[in-house]
Short mmCIF file of C-alpha atoms in Angstrom, two decimals:
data_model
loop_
_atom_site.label_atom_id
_atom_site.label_comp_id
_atom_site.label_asym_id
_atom_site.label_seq_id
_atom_site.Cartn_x
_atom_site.Cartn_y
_atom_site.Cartn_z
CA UNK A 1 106.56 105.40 116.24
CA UNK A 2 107.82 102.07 117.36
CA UNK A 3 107.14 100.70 120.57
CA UNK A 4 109.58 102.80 123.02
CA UNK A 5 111.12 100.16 126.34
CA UNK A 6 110.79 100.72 129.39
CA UNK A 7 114.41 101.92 129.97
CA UNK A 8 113.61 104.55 127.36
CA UNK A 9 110.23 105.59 129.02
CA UNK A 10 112.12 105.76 132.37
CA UNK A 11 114.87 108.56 130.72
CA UNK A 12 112.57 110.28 128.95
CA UNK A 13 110.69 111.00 132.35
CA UNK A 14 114.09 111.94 133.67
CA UNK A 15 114.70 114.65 130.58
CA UNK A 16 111.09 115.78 131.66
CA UNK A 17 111.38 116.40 135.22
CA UNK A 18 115.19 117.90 134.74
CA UNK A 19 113.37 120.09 132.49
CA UNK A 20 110.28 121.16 134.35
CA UNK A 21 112.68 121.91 137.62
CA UNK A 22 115.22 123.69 136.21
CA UNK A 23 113.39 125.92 134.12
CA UNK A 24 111.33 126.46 137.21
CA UNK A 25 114.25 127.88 138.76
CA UNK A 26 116.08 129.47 135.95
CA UNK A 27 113.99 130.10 132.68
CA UNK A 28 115.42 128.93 130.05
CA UNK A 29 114.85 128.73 125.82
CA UNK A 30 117.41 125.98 124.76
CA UNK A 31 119.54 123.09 126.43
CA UNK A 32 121.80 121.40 124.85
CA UNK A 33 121.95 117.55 125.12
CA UNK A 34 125.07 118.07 127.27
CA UNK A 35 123.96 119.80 130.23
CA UNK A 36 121.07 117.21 129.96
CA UNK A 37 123.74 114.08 130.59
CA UNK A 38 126.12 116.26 133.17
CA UNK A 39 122.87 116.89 135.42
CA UNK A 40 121.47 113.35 135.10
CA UNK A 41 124.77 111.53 134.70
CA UNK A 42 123.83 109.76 131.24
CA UNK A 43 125.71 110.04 127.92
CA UNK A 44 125.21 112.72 125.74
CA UNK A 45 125.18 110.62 123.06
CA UNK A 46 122.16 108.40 124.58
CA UNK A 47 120.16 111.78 125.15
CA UNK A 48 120.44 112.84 121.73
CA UNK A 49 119.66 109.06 120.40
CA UNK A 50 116.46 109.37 122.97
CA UNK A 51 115.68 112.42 121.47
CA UNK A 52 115.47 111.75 118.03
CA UNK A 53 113.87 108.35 118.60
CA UNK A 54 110.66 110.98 119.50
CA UNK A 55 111.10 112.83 116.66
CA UNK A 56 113.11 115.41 118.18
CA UNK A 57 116.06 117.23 116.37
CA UNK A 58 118.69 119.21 117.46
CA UNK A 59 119.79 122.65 116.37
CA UNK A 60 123.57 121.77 116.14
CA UNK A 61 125.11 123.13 119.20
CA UNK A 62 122.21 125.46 119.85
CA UNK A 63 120.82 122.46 121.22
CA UNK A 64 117.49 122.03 121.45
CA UNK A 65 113.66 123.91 122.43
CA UNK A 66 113.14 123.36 126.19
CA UNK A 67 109.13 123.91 125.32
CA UNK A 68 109.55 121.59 122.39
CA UNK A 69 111.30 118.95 124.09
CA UNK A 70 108.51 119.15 126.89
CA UNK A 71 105.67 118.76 124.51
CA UNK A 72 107.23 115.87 123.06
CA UNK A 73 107.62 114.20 125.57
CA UNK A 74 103.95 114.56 127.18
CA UNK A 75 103.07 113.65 123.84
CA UNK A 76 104.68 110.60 123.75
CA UNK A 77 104.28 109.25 127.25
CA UNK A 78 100.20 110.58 126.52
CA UNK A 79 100.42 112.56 129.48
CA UNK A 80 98.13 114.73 127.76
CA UNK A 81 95.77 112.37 127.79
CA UNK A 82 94.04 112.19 131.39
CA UNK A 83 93.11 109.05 132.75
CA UNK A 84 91.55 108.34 136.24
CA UNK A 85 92.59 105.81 139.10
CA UNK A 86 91.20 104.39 142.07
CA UNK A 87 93.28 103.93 145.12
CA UNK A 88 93.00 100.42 147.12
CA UNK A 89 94.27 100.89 150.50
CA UNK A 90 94.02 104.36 152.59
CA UNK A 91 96.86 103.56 154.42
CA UNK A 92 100.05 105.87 154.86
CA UNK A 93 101.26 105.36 151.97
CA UNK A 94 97.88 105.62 149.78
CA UNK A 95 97.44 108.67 151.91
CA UNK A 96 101.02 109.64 151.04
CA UNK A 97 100.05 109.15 147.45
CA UNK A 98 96.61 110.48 147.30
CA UNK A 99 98.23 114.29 148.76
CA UNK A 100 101.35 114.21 146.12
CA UNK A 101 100.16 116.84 144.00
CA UNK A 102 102.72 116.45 141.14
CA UNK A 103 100.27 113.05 139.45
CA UNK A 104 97.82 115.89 137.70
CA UNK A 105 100.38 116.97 135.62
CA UNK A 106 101.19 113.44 134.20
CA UNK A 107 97.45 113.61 133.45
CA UNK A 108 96.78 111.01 136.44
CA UNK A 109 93.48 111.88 138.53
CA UNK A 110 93.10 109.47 141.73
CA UNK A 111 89.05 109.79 141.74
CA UNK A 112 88.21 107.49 144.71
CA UNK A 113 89.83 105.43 147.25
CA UNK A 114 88.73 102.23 149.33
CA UNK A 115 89.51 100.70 151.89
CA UNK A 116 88.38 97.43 154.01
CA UNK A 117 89.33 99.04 157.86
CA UNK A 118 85.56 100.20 159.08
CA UNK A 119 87.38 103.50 161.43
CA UNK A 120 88.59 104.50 157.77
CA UNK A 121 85.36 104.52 155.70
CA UNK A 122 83.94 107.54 155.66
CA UNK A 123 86.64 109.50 156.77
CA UNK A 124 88.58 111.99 154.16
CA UNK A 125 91.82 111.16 152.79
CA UNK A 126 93.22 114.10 150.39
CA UNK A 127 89.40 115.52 150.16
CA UNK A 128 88.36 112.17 148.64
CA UNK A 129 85.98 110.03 151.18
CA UNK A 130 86.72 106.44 151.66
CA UNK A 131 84.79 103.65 150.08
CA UNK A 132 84.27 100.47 151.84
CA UNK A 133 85.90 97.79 149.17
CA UNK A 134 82.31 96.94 148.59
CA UNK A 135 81.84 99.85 146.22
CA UNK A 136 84.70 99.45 144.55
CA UNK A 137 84.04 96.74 141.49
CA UNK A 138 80.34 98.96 140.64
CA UNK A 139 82.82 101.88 141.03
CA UNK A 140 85.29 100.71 138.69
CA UNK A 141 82.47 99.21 136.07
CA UNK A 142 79.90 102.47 136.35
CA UNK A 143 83.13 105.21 135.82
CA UNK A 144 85.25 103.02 133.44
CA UNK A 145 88.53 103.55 135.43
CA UNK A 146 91.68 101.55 133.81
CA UNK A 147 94.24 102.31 136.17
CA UNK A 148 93.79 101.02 140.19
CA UNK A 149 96.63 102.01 142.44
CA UNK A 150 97.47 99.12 145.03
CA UNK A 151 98.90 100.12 148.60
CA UNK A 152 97.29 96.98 150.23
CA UNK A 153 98.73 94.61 152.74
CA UNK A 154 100.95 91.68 150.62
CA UNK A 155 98.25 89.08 151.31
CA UNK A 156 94.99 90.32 150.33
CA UNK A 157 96.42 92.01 147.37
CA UNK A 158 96.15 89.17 144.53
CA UNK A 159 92.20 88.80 145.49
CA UNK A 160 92.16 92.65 145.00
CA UNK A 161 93.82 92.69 141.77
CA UNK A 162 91.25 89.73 140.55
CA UNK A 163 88.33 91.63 141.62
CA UNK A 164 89.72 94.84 139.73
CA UNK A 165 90.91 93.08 137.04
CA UNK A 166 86.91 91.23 136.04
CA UNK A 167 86.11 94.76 136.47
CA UNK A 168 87.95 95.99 133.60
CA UNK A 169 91.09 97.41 134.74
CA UNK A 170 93.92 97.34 132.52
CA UNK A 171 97.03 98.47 134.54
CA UNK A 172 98.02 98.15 137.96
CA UNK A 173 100.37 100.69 139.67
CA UNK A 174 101.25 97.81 142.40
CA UNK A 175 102.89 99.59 145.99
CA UNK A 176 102.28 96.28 147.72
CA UNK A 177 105.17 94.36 148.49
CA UNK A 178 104.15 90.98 146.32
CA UNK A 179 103.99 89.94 143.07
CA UNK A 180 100.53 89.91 141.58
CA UNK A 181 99.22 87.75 138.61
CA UNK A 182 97.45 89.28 135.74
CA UNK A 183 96.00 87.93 132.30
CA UNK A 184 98.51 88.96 129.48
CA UNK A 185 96.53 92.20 128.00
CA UNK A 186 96.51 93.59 131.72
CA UNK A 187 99.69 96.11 132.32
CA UNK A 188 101.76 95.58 135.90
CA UNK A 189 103.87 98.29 136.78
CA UNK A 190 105.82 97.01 140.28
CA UNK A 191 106.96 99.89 142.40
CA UNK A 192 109.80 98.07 145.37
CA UNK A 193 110.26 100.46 147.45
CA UNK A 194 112.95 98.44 149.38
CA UNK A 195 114.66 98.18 145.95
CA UNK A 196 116.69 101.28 146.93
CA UNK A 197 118.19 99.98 149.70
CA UNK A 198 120.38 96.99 147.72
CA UNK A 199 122.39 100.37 146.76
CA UNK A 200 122.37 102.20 149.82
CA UNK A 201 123.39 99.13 152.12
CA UNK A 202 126.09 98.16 149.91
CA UNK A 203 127.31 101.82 149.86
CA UNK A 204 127.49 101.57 153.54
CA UNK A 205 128.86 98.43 153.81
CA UNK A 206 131.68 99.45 151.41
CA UNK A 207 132.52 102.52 152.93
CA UNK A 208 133.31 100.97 156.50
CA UNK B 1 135.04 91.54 144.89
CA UNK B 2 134.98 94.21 141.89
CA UNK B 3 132.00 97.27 142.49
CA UNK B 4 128.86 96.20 141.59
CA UNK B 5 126.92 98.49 139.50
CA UNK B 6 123.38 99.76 140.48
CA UNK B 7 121.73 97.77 137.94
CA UNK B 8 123.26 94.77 139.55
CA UNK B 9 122.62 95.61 142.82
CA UNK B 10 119.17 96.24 141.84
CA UNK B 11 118.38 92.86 140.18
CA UNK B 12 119.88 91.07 143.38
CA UNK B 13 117.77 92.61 145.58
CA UNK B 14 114.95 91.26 143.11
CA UNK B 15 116.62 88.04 143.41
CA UNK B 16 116.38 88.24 147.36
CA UNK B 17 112.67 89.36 147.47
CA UNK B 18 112.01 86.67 144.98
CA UNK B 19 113.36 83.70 146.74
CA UNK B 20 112.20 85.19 149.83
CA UNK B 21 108.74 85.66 149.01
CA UNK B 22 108.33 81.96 147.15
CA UNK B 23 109.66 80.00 149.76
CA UNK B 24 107.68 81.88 152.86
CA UNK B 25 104.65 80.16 150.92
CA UNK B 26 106.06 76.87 149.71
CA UNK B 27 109.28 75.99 150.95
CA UNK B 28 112.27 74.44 148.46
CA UNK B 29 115.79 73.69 148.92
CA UNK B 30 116.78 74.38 145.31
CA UNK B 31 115.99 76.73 142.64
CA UNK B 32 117.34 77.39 139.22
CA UNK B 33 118.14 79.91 137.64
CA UNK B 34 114.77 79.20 134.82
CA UNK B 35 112.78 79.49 137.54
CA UNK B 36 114.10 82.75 138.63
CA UNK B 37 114.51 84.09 135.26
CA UNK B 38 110.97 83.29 134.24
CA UNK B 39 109.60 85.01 137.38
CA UNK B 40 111.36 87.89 137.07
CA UNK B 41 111.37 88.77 133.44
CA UNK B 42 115.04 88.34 132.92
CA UNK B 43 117.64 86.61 130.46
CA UNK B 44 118.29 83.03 132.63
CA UNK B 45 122.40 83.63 131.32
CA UNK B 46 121.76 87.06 133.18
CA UNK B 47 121.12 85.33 136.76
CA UNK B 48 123.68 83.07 136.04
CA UNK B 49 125.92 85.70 135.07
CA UNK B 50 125.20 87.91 138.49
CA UNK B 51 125.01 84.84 140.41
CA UNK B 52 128.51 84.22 139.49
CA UNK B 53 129.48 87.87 139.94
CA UNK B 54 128.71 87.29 143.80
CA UNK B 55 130.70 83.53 144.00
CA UNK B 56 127.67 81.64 143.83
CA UNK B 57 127.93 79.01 141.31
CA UNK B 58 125.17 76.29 140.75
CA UNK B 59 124.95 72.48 140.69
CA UNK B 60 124.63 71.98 136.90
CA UNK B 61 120.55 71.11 136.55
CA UNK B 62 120.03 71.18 139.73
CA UNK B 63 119.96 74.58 139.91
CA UNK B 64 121.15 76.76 143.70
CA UNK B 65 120.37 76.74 147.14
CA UNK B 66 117.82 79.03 148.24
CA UNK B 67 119.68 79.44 151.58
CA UNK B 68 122.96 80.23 150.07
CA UNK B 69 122.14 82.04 147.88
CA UNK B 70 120.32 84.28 150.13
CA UNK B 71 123.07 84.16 152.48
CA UNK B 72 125.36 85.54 149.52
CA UNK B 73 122.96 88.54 148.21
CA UNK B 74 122.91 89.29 152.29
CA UNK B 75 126.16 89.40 152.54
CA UNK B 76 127.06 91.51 149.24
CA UNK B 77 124.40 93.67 149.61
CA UNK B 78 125.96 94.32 153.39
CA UNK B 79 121.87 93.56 154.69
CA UNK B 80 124.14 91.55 157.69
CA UNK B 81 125.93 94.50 159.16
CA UNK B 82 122.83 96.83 160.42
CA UNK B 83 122.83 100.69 160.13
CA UNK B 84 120.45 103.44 161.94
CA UNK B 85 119.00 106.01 160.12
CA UNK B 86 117.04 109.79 160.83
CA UNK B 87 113.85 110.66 158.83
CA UNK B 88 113.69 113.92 157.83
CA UNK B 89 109.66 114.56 157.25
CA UNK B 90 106.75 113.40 159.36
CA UNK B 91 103.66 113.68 156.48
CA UNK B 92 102.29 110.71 155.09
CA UNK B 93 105.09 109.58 153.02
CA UNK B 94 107.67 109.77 155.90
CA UNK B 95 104.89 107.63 158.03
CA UNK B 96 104.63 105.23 155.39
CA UNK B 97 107.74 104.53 155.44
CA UNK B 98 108.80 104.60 159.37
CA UNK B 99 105.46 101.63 159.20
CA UNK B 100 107.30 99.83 156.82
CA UNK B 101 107.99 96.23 158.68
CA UNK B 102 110.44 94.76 156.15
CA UNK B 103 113.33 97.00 156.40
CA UNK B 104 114.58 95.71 159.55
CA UNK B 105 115.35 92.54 157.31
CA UNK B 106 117.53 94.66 154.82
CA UNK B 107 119.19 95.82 158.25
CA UNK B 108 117.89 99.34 158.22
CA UNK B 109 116.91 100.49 161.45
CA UNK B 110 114.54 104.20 161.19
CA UNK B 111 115.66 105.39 165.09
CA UNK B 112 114.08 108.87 164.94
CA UNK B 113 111.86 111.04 163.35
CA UNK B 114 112.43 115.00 162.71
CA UNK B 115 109.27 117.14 161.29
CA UNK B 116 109.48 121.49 161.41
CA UNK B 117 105.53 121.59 162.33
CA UNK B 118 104.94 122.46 165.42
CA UNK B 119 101.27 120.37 165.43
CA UNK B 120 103.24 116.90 164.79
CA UNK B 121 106.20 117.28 167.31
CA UNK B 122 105.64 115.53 170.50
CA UNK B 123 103.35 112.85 168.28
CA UNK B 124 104.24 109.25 167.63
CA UNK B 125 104.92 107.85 164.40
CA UNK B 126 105.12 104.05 164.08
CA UNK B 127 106.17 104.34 167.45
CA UNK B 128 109.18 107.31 167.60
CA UNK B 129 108.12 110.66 169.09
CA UNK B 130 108.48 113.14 166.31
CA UNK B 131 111.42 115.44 167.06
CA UNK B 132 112.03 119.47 166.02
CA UNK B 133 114.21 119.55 163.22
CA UNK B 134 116.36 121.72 165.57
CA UNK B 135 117.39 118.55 167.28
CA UNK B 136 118.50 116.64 164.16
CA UNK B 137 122.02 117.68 164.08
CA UNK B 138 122.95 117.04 167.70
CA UNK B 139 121.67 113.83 167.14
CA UNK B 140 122.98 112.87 163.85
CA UNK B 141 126.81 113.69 165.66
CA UNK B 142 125.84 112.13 169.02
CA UNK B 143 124.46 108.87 167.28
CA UNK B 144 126.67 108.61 164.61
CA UNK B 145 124.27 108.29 162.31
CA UNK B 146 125.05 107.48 158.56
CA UNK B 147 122.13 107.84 156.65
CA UNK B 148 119.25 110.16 156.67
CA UNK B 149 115.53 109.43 154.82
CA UNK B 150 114.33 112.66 153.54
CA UNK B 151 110.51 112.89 152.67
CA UNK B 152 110.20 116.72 152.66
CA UNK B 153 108.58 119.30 150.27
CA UNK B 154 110.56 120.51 147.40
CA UNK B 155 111.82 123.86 148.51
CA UNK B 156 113.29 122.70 152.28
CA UNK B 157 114.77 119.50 150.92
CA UNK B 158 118.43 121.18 149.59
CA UNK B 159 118.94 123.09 152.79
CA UNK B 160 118.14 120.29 154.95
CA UNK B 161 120.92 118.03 153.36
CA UNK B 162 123.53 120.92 153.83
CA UNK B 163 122.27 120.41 157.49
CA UNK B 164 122.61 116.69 157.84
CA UNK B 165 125.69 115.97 155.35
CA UNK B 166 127.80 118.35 157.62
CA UNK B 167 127.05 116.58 161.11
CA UNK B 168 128.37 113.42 159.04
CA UNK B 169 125.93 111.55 156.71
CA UNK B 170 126.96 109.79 154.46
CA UNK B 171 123.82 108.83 152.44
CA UNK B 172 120.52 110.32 151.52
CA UNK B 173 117.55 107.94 150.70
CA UNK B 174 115.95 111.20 148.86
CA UNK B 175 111.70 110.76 148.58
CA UNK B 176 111.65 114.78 148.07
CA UNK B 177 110.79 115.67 144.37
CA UNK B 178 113.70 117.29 144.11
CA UNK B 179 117.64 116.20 142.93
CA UNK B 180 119.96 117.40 145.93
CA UNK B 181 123.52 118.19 145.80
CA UNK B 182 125.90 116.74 148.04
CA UNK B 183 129.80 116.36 148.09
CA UNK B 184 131.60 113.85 146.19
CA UNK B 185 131.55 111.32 149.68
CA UNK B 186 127.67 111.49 149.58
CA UNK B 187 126.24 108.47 148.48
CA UNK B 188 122.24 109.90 147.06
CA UNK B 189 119.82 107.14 145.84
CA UNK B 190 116.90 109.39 144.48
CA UNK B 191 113.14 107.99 144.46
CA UNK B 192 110.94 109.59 142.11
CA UNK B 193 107.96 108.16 142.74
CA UNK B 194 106.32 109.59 139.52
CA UNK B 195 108.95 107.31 137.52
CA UNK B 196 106.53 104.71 137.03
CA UNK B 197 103.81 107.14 135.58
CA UNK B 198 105.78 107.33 132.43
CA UNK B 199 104.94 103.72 131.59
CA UNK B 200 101.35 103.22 132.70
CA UNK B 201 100.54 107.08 130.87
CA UNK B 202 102.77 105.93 127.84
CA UNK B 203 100.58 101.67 127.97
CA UNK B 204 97.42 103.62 128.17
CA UNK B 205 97.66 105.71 125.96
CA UNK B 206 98.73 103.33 123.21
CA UNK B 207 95.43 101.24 124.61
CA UNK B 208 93.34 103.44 123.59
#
């Protein structure tokens, strides 16, 4: 399988969650690749071409195996392989994160979080107890985690990632609102939350 | 000015938070679009390209102002003409977000707070007294409110929207893990926070 972008990885997350909702709601065996687009507003076309770039074929205009399309697509995006995570920062929004109960079944388990703020060590966010930031390079090296989740204030966060990073992390799920540096075999995702708002102020703007 | 499409939008506002963030710690005049481009991740024809899309043309190797162009992505992006908006949702993600200091620079202004549970009205969040959700349509009409922030479980989310969208929203920043339906004048800019899982699952997995 060749290396799939990110654009690619982003839709076929889209296909998946379409999929897991709807047949929630309404079970169903097939879907064709045209109720996919309507629902998400992409082209037909680019859902099939998705599709088979995972191996997966249509059955003509039977479309294609809701449970088959699922599997593949855990498959591919190894959500079937678990991996664990540490949270940095106990904040709202690492407390936001720890509660969101949807991660397990992307095979994401948030183990421990840690924090620096002494009122929050000790205390219980999402059943997990909060480490002092102390603990958290031994906990890292002693449970082999690979994935640390940052929801840290924009100007401690770099020494964070650096301390993470020597501990043998190898992808950062980065909430904080900076850029961090990384050596090249070390995976940055960047999450902007204010990103949305370049579409929804210009909407508004427009609309005056 | 022709519409801007959301991938535009969206690389603008990366283009804002860039410059932004780099000259808070070291303070230049000029940039070019190299430097940008090399920051970023992105073709340096493609900044050019955008940067031209918005009227801002650059000094041959000089490069651009910082200021103007900041003053043009503000202006496009409508961050200069401020808008109020409701939160729907008083859990962790909804006071994440109401704690959020930078939005008052996109021009978004979070003036109340709206939660069904009877333990969290009456409390403060980030400084607003949580209101009963009872109250959010009188004051979406009497405040003329435009946009609402909706950070609710799953199964409330649709009804909600109905709620606010007919005492006159006109866009839903939608958190809930859920796609809403609105009428055609709805503007909806969905967050799916798990989006981001589909690359670190999919990088770690090939790791292994």
């Amino acid at each position: 399988l060749a290396q799939l972008r990110r654009v690619v990885l982003e839709r076929l997350m889209r296909y998946y969650r379409f999929l897991s909702e709807t047949t929630l709601r309404r079970p169903a065996k097939t879907v064709t690749s045209g109720q996919i687009a309507e629902a998400l507003d992409i082209d037909p076309t680019q859902v099939r071409k998705d599709f088979g770039a995972i191996g997966l074929l249509g059955m003509g205009r039977v479309g294609f195996e809701v449970c088959e399309v699922c599997r593949g697509i855990r498959h591919v995006l190894g959500f079937d392989e678990p991996y664990e995570a540490v949270m940095i920062g106990a904040g709202h929004l690492g407390s936001a994160l720890m509660a969101y109960k949807n991660f397990a079944g992307y095979g994401l388990d948030i183990v421990a979080v840690f924090d620096n703020d002494p009122r929050k060590i000790g205390s219980k966010v999402a059943g997990r107890t909060v480490q002092s930031m102390r603990s958290l390079k031994p906990f890292i090296r002693r449970h082999n985690i690979r994935l640390a989740i940052l929801t840290t204030p924009a100007d401690v966060s770099q020494k964070l990632v650096d301390r993470v990073v020597s501990a043998g992390v190898k992808a950062i799920w980065n909430f904080a609102p900076i850029q961090v540096a990384v050596p090249p075999d070390v995976f940055v995702r960047n999450e902007h939350i204010s990103l949305g708002l370049s579409e929804i102020a210009y909407h508004l703007a427009q609309e005056i």
